[in-house]
PDB file of C-alpha atoms in Angstrom:
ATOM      1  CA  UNK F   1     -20.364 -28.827  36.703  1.00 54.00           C
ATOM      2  CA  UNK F   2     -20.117 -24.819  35.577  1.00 77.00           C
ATOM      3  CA  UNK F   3     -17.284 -25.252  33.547  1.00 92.00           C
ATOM      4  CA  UNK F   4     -17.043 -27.287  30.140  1.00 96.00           C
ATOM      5  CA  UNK F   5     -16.099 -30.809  30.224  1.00 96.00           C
ATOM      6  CA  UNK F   6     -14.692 -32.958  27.909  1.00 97.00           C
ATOM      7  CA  UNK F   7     -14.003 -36.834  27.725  1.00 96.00           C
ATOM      8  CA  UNK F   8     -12.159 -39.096  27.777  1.00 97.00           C
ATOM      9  CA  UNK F   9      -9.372 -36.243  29.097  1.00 96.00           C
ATOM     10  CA  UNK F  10      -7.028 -39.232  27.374  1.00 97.00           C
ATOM     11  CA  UNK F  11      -6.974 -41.149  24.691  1.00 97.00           C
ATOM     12  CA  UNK F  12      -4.704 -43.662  22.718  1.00 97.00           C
ATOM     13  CA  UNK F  13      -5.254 -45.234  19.773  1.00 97.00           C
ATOM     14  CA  UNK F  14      -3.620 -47.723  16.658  1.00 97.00           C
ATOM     15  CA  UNK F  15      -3.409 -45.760  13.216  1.00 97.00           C
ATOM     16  CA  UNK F  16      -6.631 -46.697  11.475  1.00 97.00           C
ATOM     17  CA  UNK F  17      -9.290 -46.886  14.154  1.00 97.00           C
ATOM     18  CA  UNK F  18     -11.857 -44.739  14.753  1.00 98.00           C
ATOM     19  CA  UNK F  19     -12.223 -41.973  17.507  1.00 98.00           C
ATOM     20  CA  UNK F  20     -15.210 -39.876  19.625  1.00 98.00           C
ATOM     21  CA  UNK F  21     -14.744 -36.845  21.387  1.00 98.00           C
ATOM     22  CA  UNK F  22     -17.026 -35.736  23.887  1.00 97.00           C
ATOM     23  CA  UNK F  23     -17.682 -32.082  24.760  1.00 97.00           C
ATOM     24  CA  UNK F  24     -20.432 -31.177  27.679  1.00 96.00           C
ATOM     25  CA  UNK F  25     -20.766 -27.527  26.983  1.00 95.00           C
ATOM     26  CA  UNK F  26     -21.649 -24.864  29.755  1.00 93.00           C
ATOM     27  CA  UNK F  27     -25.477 -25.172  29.993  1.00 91.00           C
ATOM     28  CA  UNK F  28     -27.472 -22.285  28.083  1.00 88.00           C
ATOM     29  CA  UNK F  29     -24.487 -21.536  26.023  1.00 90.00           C
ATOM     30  CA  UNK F  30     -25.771 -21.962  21.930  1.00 89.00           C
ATOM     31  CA  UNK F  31     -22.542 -21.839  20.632  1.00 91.00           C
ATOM     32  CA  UNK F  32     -19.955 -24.607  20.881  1.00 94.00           C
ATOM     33  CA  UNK F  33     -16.762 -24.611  19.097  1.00 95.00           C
ATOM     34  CA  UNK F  34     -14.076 -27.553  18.352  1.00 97.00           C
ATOM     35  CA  UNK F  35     -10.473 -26.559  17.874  1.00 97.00           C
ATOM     36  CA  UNK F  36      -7.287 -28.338  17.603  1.00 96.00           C
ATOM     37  CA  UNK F  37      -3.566 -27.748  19.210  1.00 93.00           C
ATOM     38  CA  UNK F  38      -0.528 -29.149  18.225  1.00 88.00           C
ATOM     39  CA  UNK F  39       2.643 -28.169  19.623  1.00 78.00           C
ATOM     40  CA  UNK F  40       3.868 -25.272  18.221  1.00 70.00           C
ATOM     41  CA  UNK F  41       0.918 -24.454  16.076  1.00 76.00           C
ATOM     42  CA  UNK F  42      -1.393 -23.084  18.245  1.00 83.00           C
ATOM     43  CA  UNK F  43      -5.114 -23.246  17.730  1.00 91.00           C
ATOM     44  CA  UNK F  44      -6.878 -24.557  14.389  1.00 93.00           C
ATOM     45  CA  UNK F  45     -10.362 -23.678  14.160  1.00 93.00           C
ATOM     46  CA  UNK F  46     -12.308 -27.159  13.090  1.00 96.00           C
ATOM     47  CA  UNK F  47     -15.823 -26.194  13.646  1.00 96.00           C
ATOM     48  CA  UNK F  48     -18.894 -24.038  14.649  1.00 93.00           C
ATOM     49  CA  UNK F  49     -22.509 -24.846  16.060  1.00 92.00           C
ATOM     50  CA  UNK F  50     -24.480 -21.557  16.604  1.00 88.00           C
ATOM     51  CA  UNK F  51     -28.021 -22.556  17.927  1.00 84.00           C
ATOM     52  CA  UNK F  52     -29.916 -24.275  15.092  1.00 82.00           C
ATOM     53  CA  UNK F  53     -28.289 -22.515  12.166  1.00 86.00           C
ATOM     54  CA  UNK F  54     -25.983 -24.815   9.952  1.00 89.00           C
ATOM     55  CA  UNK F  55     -22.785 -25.635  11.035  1.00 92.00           C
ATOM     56  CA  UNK F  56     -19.968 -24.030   9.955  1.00 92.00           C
ATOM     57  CA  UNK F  57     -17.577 -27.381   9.018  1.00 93.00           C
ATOM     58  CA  UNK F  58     -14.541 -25.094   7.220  1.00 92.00           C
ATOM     59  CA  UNK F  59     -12.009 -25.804   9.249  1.00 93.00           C
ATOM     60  CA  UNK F  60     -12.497 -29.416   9.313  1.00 96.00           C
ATOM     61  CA  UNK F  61      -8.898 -30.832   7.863  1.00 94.00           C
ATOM     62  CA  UNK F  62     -10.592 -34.121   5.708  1.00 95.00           C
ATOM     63  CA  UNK F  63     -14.099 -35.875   5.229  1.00 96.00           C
ATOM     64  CA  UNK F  64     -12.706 -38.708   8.006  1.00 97.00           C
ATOM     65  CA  UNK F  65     -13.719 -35.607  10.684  1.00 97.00           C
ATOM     66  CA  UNK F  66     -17.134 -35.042  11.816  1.00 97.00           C
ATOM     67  CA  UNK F  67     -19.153 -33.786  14.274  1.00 96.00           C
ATOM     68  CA  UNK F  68     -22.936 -33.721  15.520  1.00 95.00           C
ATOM     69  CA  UNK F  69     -24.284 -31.514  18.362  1.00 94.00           C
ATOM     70  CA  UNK F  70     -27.511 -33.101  19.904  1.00 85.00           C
ATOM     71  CA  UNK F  71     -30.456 -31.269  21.150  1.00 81.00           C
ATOM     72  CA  UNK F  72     -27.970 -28.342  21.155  1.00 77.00           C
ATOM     73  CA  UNK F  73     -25.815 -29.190  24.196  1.00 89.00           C
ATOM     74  CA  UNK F  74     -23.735 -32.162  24.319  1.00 95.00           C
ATOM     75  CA  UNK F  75     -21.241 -32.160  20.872  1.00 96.00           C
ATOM     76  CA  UNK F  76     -19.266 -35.285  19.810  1.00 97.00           C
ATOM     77  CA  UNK F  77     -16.165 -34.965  17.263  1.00 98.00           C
ATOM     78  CA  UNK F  78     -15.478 -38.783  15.478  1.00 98.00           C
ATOM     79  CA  UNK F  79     -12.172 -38.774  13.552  1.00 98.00           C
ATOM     80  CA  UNK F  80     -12.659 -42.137  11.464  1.00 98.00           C
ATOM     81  CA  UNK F  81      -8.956 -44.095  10.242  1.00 98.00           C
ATOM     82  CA  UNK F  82      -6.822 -41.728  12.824  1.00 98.00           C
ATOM     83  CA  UNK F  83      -3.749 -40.847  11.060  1.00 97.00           C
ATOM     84  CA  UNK F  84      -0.608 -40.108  13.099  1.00 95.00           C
ATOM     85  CA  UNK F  85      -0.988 -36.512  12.246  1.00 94.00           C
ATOM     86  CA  UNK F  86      -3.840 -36.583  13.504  1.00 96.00           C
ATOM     87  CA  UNK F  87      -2.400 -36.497  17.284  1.00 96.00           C
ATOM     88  CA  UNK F  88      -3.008 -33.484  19.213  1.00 96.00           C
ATOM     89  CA  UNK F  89      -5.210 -31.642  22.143  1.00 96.00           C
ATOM     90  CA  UNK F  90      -8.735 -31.406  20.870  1.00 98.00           C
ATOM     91  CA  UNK F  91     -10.043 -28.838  22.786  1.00 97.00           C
ATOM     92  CA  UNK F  92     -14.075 -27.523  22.787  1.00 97.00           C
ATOM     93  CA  UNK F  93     -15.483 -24.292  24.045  1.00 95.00           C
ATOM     94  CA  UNK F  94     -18.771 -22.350  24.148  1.00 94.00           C
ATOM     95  CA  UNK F  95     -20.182 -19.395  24.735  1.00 91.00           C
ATOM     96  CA  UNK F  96     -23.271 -17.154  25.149  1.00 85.00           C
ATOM     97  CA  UNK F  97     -24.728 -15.991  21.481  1.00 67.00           C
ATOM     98  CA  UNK F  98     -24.575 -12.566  22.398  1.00 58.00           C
ATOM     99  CA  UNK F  99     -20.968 -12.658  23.709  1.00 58.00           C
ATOM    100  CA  UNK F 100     -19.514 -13.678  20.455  1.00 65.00           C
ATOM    101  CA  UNK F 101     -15.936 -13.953  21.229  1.00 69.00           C
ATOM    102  CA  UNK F 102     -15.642 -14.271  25.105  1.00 85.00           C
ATOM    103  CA  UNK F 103     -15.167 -18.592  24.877  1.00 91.00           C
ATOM    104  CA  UNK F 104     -15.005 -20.926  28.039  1.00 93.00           C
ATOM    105  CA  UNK F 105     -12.464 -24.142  26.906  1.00 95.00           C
ATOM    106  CA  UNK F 106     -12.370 -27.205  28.243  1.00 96.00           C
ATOM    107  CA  UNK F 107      -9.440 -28.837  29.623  1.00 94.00           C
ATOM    108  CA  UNK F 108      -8.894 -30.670  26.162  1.00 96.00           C
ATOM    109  CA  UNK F 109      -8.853 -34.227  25.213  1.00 97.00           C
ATOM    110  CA  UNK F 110      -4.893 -35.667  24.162  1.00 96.00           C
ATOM    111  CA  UNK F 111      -5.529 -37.371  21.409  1.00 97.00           C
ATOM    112  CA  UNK F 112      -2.070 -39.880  20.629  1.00 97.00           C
ATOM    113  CA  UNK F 113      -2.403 -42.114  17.049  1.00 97.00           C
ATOM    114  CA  UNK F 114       0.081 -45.087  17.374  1.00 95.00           C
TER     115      UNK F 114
ATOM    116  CA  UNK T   1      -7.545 -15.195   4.052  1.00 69.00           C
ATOM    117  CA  UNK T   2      -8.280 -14.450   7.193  1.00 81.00           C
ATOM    118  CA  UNK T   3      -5.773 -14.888   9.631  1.00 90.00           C
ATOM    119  CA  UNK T   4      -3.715 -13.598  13.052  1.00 94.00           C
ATOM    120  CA  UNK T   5      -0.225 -13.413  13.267  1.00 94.00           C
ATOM    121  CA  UNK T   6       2.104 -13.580  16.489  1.00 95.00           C
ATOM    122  CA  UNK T   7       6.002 -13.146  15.581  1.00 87.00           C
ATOM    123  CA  UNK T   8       7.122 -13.580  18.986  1.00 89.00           C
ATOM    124  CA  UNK T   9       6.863 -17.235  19.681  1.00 91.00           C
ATOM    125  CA  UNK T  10       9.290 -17.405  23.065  1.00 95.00           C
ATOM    126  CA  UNK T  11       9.612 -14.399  25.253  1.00 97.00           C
ATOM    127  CA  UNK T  12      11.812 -14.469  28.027  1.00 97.00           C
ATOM    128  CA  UNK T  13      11.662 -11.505  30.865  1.00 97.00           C
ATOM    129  CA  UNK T  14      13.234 -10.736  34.097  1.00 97.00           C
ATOM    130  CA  UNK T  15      10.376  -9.587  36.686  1.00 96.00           C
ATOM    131  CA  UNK T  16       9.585  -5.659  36.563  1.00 96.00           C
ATOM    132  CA  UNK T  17      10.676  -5.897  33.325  1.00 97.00           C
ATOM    133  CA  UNK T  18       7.900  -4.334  30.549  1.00 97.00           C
ATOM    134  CA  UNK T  19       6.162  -6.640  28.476  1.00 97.00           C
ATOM    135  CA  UNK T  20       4.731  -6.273  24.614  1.00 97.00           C
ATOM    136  CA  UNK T  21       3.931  -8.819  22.369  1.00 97.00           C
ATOM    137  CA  UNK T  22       2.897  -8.218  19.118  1.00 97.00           C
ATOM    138  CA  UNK T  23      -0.151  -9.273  17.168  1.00 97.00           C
ATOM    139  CA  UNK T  24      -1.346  -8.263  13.564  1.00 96.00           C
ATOM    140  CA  UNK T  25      -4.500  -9.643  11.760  1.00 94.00           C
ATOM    141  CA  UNK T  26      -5.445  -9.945   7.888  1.00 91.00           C
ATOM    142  CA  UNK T  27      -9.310  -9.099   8.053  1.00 82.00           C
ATOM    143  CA  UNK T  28     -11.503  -6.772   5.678  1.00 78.00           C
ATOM    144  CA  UNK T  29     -14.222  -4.815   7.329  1.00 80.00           C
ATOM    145  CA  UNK T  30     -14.833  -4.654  10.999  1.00 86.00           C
ATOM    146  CA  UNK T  31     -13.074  -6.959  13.418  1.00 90.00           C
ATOM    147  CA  UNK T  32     -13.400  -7.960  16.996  1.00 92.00           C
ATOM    148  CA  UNK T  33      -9.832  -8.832  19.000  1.00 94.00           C
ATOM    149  CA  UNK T  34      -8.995 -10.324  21.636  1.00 95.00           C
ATOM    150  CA  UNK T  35      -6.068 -11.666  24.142  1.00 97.00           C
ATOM    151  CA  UNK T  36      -6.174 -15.642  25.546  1.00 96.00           C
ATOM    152  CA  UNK T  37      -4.190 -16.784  28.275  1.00 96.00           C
ATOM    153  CA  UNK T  38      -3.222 -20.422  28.917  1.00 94.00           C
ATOM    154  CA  UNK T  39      -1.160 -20.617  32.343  1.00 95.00           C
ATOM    155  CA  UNK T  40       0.408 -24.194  33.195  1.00 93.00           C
ATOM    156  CA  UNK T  41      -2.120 -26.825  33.503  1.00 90.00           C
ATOM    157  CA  UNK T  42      -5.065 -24.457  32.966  1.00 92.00           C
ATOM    158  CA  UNK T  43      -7.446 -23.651  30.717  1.00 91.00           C
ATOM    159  CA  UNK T  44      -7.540 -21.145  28.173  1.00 93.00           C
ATOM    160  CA  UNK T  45      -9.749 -17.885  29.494  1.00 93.00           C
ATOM    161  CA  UNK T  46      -9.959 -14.397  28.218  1.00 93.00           C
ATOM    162  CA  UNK T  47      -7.646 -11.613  29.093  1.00 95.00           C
ATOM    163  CA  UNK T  48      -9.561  -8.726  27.183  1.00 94.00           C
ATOM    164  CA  UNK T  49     -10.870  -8.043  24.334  1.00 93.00           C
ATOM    165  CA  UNK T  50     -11.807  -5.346  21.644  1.00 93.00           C
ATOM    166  CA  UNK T  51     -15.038  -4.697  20.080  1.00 90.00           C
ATOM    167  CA  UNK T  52     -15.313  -0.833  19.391  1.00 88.00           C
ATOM    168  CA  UNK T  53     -14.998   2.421  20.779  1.00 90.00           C
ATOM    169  CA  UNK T  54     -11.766   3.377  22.815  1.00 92.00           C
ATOM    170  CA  UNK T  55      -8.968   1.772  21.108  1.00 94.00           C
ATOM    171  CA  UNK T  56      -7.288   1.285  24.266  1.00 96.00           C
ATOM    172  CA  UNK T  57      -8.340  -1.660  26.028  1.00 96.00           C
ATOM    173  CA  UNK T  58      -7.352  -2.632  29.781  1.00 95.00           C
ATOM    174  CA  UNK T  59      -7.496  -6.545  30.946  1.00 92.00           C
ATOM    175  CA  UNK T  60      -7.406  -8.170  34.109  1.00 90.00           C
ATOM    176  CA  UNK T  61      -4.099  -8.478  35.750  1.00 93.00           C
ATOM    177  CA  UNK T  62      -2.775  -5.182  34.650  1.00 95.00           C
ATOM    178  CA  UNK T  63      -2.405  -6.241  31.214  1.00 97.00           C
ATOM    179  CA  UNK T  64      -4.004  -3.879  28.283  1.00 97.00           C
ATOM    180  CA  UNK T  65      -3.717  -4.086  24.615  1.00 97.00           C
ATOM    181  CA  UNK T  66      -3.949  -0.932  21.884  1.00 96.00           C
ATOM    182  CA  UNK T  67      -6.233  -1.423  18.535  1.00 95.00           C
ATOM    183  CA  UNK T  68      -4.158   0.307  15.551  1.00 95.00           C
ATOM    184  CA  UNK T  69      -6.097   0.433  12.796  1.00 92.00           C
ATOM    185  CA  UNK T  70      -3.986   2.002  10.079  1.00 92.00           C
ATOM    186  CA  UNK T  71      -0.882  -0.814  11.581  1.00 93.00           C
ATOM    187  CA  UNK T  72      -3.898  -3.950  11.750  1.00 94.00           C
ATOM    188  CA  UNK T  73      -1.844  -4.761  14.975  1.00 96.00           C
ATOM    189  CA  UNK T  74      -3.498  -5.364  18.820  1.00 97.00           C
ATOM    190  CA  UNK T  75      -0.447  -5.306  20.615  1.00 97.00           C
ATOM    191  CA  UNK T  76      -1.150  -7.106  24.336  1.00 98.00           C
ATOM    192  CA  UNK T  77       1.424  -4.951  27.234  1.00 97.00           C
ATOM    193  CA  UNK T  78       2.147  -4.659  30.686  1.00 97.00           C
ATOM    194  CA  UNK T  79       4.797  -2.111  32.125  1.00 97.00           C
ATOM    195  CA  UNK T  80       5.949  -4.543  34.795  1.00 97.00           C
ATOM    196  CA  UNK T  81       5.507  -8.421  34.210  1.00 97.00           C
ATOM    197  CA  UNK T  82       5.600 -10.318  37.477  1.00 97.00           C
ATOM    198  CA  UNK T  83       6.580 -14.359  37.579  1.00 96.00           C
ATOM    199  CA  UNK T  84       3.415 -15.602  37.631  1.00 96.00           C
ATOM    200  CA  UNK T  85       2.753 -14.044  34.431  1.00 97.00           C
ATOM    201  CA  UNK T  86       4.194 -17.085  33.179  1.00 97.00           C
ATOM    202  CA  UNK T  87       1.623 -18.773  30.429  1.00 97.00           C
ATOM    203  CA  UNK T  88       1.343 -18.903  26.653  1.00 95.00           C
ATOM    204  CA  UNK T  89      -0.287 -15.970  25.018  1.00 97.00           C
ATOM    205  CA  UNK T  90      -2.950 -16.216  22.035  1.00 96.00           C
ATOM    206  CA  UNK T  91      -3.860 -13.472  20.218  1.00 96.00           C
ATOM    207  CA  UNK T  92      -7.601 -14.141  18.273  1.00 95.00           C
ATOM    208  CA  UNK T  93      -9.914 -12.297  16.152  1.00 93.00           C
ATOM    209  CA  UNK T  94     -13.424 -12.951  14.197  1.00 89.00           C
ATOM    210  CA  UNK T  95     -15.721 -11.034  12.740  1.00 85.00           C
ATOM    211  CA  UNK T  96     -19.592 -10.860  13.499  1.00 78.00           C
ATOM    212  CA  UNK T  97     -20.217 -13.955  15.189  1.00 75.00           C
ATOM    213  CA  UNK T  98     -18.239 -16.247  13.435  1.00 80.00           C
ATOM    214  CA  UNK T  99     -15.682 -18.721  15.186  1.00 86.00           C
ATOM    215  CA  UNK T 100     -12.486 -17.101  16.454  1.00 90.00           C
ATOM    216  CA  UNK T 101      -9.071 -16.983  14.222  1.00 92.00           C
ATOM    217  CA  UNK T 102      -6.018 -17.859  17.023  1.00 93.00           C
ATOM    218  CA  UNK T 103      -2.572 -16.561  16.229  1.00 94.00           C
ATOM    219  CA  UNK T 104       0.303 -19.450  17.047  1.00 92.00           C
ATOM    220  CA  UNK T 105       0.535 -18.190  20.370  1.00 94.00           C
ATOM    221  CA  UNK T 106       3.746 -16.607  22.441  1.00 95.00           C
ATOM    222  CA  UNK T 107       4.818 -18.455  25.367  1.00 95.00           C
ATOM    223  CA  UNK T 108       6.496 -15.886  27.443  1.00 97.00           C
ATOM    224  CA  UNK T 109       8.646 -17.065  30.483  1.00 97.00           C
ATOM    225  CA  UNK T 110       9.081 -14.457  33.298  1.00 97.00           C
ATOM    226  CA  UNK T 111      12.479 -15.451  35.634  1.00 95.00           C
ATOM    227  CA  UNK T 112      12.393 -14.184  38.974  1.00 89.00           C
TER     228      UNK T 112
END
């Protein structure tokens, strides 16, 4: 597709299991980005790949979020022992290196923690 | 810290009626800003943005926003705010090419 995609668009889960994100950025973009909406808060910046430099990981909220980005397209964001507070749209974007700033989201994965 | 504030976080306008919503940022050194626009069931996607040079910046849809340096506010306006204008409003800002800082947002309801 041209746009970005992310899966599952849905997902439910008990308090205490673990969870993956998938984000299928647009293809040539080097820079993907994870953020996180909850109502009312707007967007919290959780982090930044930029082609093969180190991630920036400063916005992650604990050490039970992480995130990978393989062969510098498709990113995955595990939340391990999902809290309750942990429910929210996780939402991914990317964007052209040289266009820092102009970011194409995806439609967001609802993440709910029973 | 770095960070973007929005004080308006429910606007609600009568159509024709002029639109502002306010946006101030905490940043040292030079900044890039920028407007997001969610409408219902849609993805976010760029209204305009700011990088240098004329302070005034025009958007799609009629919308422009105004960089003050001296206030640290990007103010997003419109003089006449039709119903499909309906969305929630993010105001964002970085510096360099780091990740974007997103104000709480303003969801602004238009009433025909």
């Amino acid at each position: 597709g041209a746009g970005v995609s992310q899966s599952p668009s849905n997902k439910v889960t008990e308090k205490g299991k673990d969870v993956e994100l998938r984000c299928d950025p647009i293809s040539g973009h080097t820079a993907l980005y994870w953020y996180r909406q909850s109502l009312g808060q707007g967007l919290e910046f959780l982090i930044y790949f930029q082609g093969n430099s180190a991630p920036d990981k400063s916005g992650l909220p604990s050490d039970r979020f992480s995130a990978e980005r393989t062969g510098g397209s498709v990113s995955t964001l595990t939340i391990q022992r999902t809290q309750q507070e942990d429910s929210a749209v996780y939402l991914c974007a990317s964007s052209f290196n040289r266009e820092g700033g102009k970011l194409f989201f995806g439609s967001g994965t609802q993440l709910s923690v029973l | 810290a770095q960070s973007v504030s929005q004080h308006n976080h429910h606007v609600i306008l009568s159509e024709a009626a002029s639109l502002e919503l306010g946006c101030n940022y905490s940043y040292g050194g030079t900044v890039n800003l920028f407007w997001y626009v969610q409408y219902p069931g849609q993805h976010l996607q760029l209204l305009l943005k700011y990088f240098s040079g004329d302070p005034l910046v025009k958007g799609i849809k009629g919308f422009e926003a105004e960089f003050i340096k001296s206030k640290f506010s990007f103010n997003l306006r419109k003089p006449s705010v039709q119903w499909s204008d309906t969305a929630e409003y993010f105001c964002a800002a970085n510096t360099g090419r780091r990740a974007l800082t997103f104000g709480s947002g303003t969801r602004l309801q238009v009433q025909p």
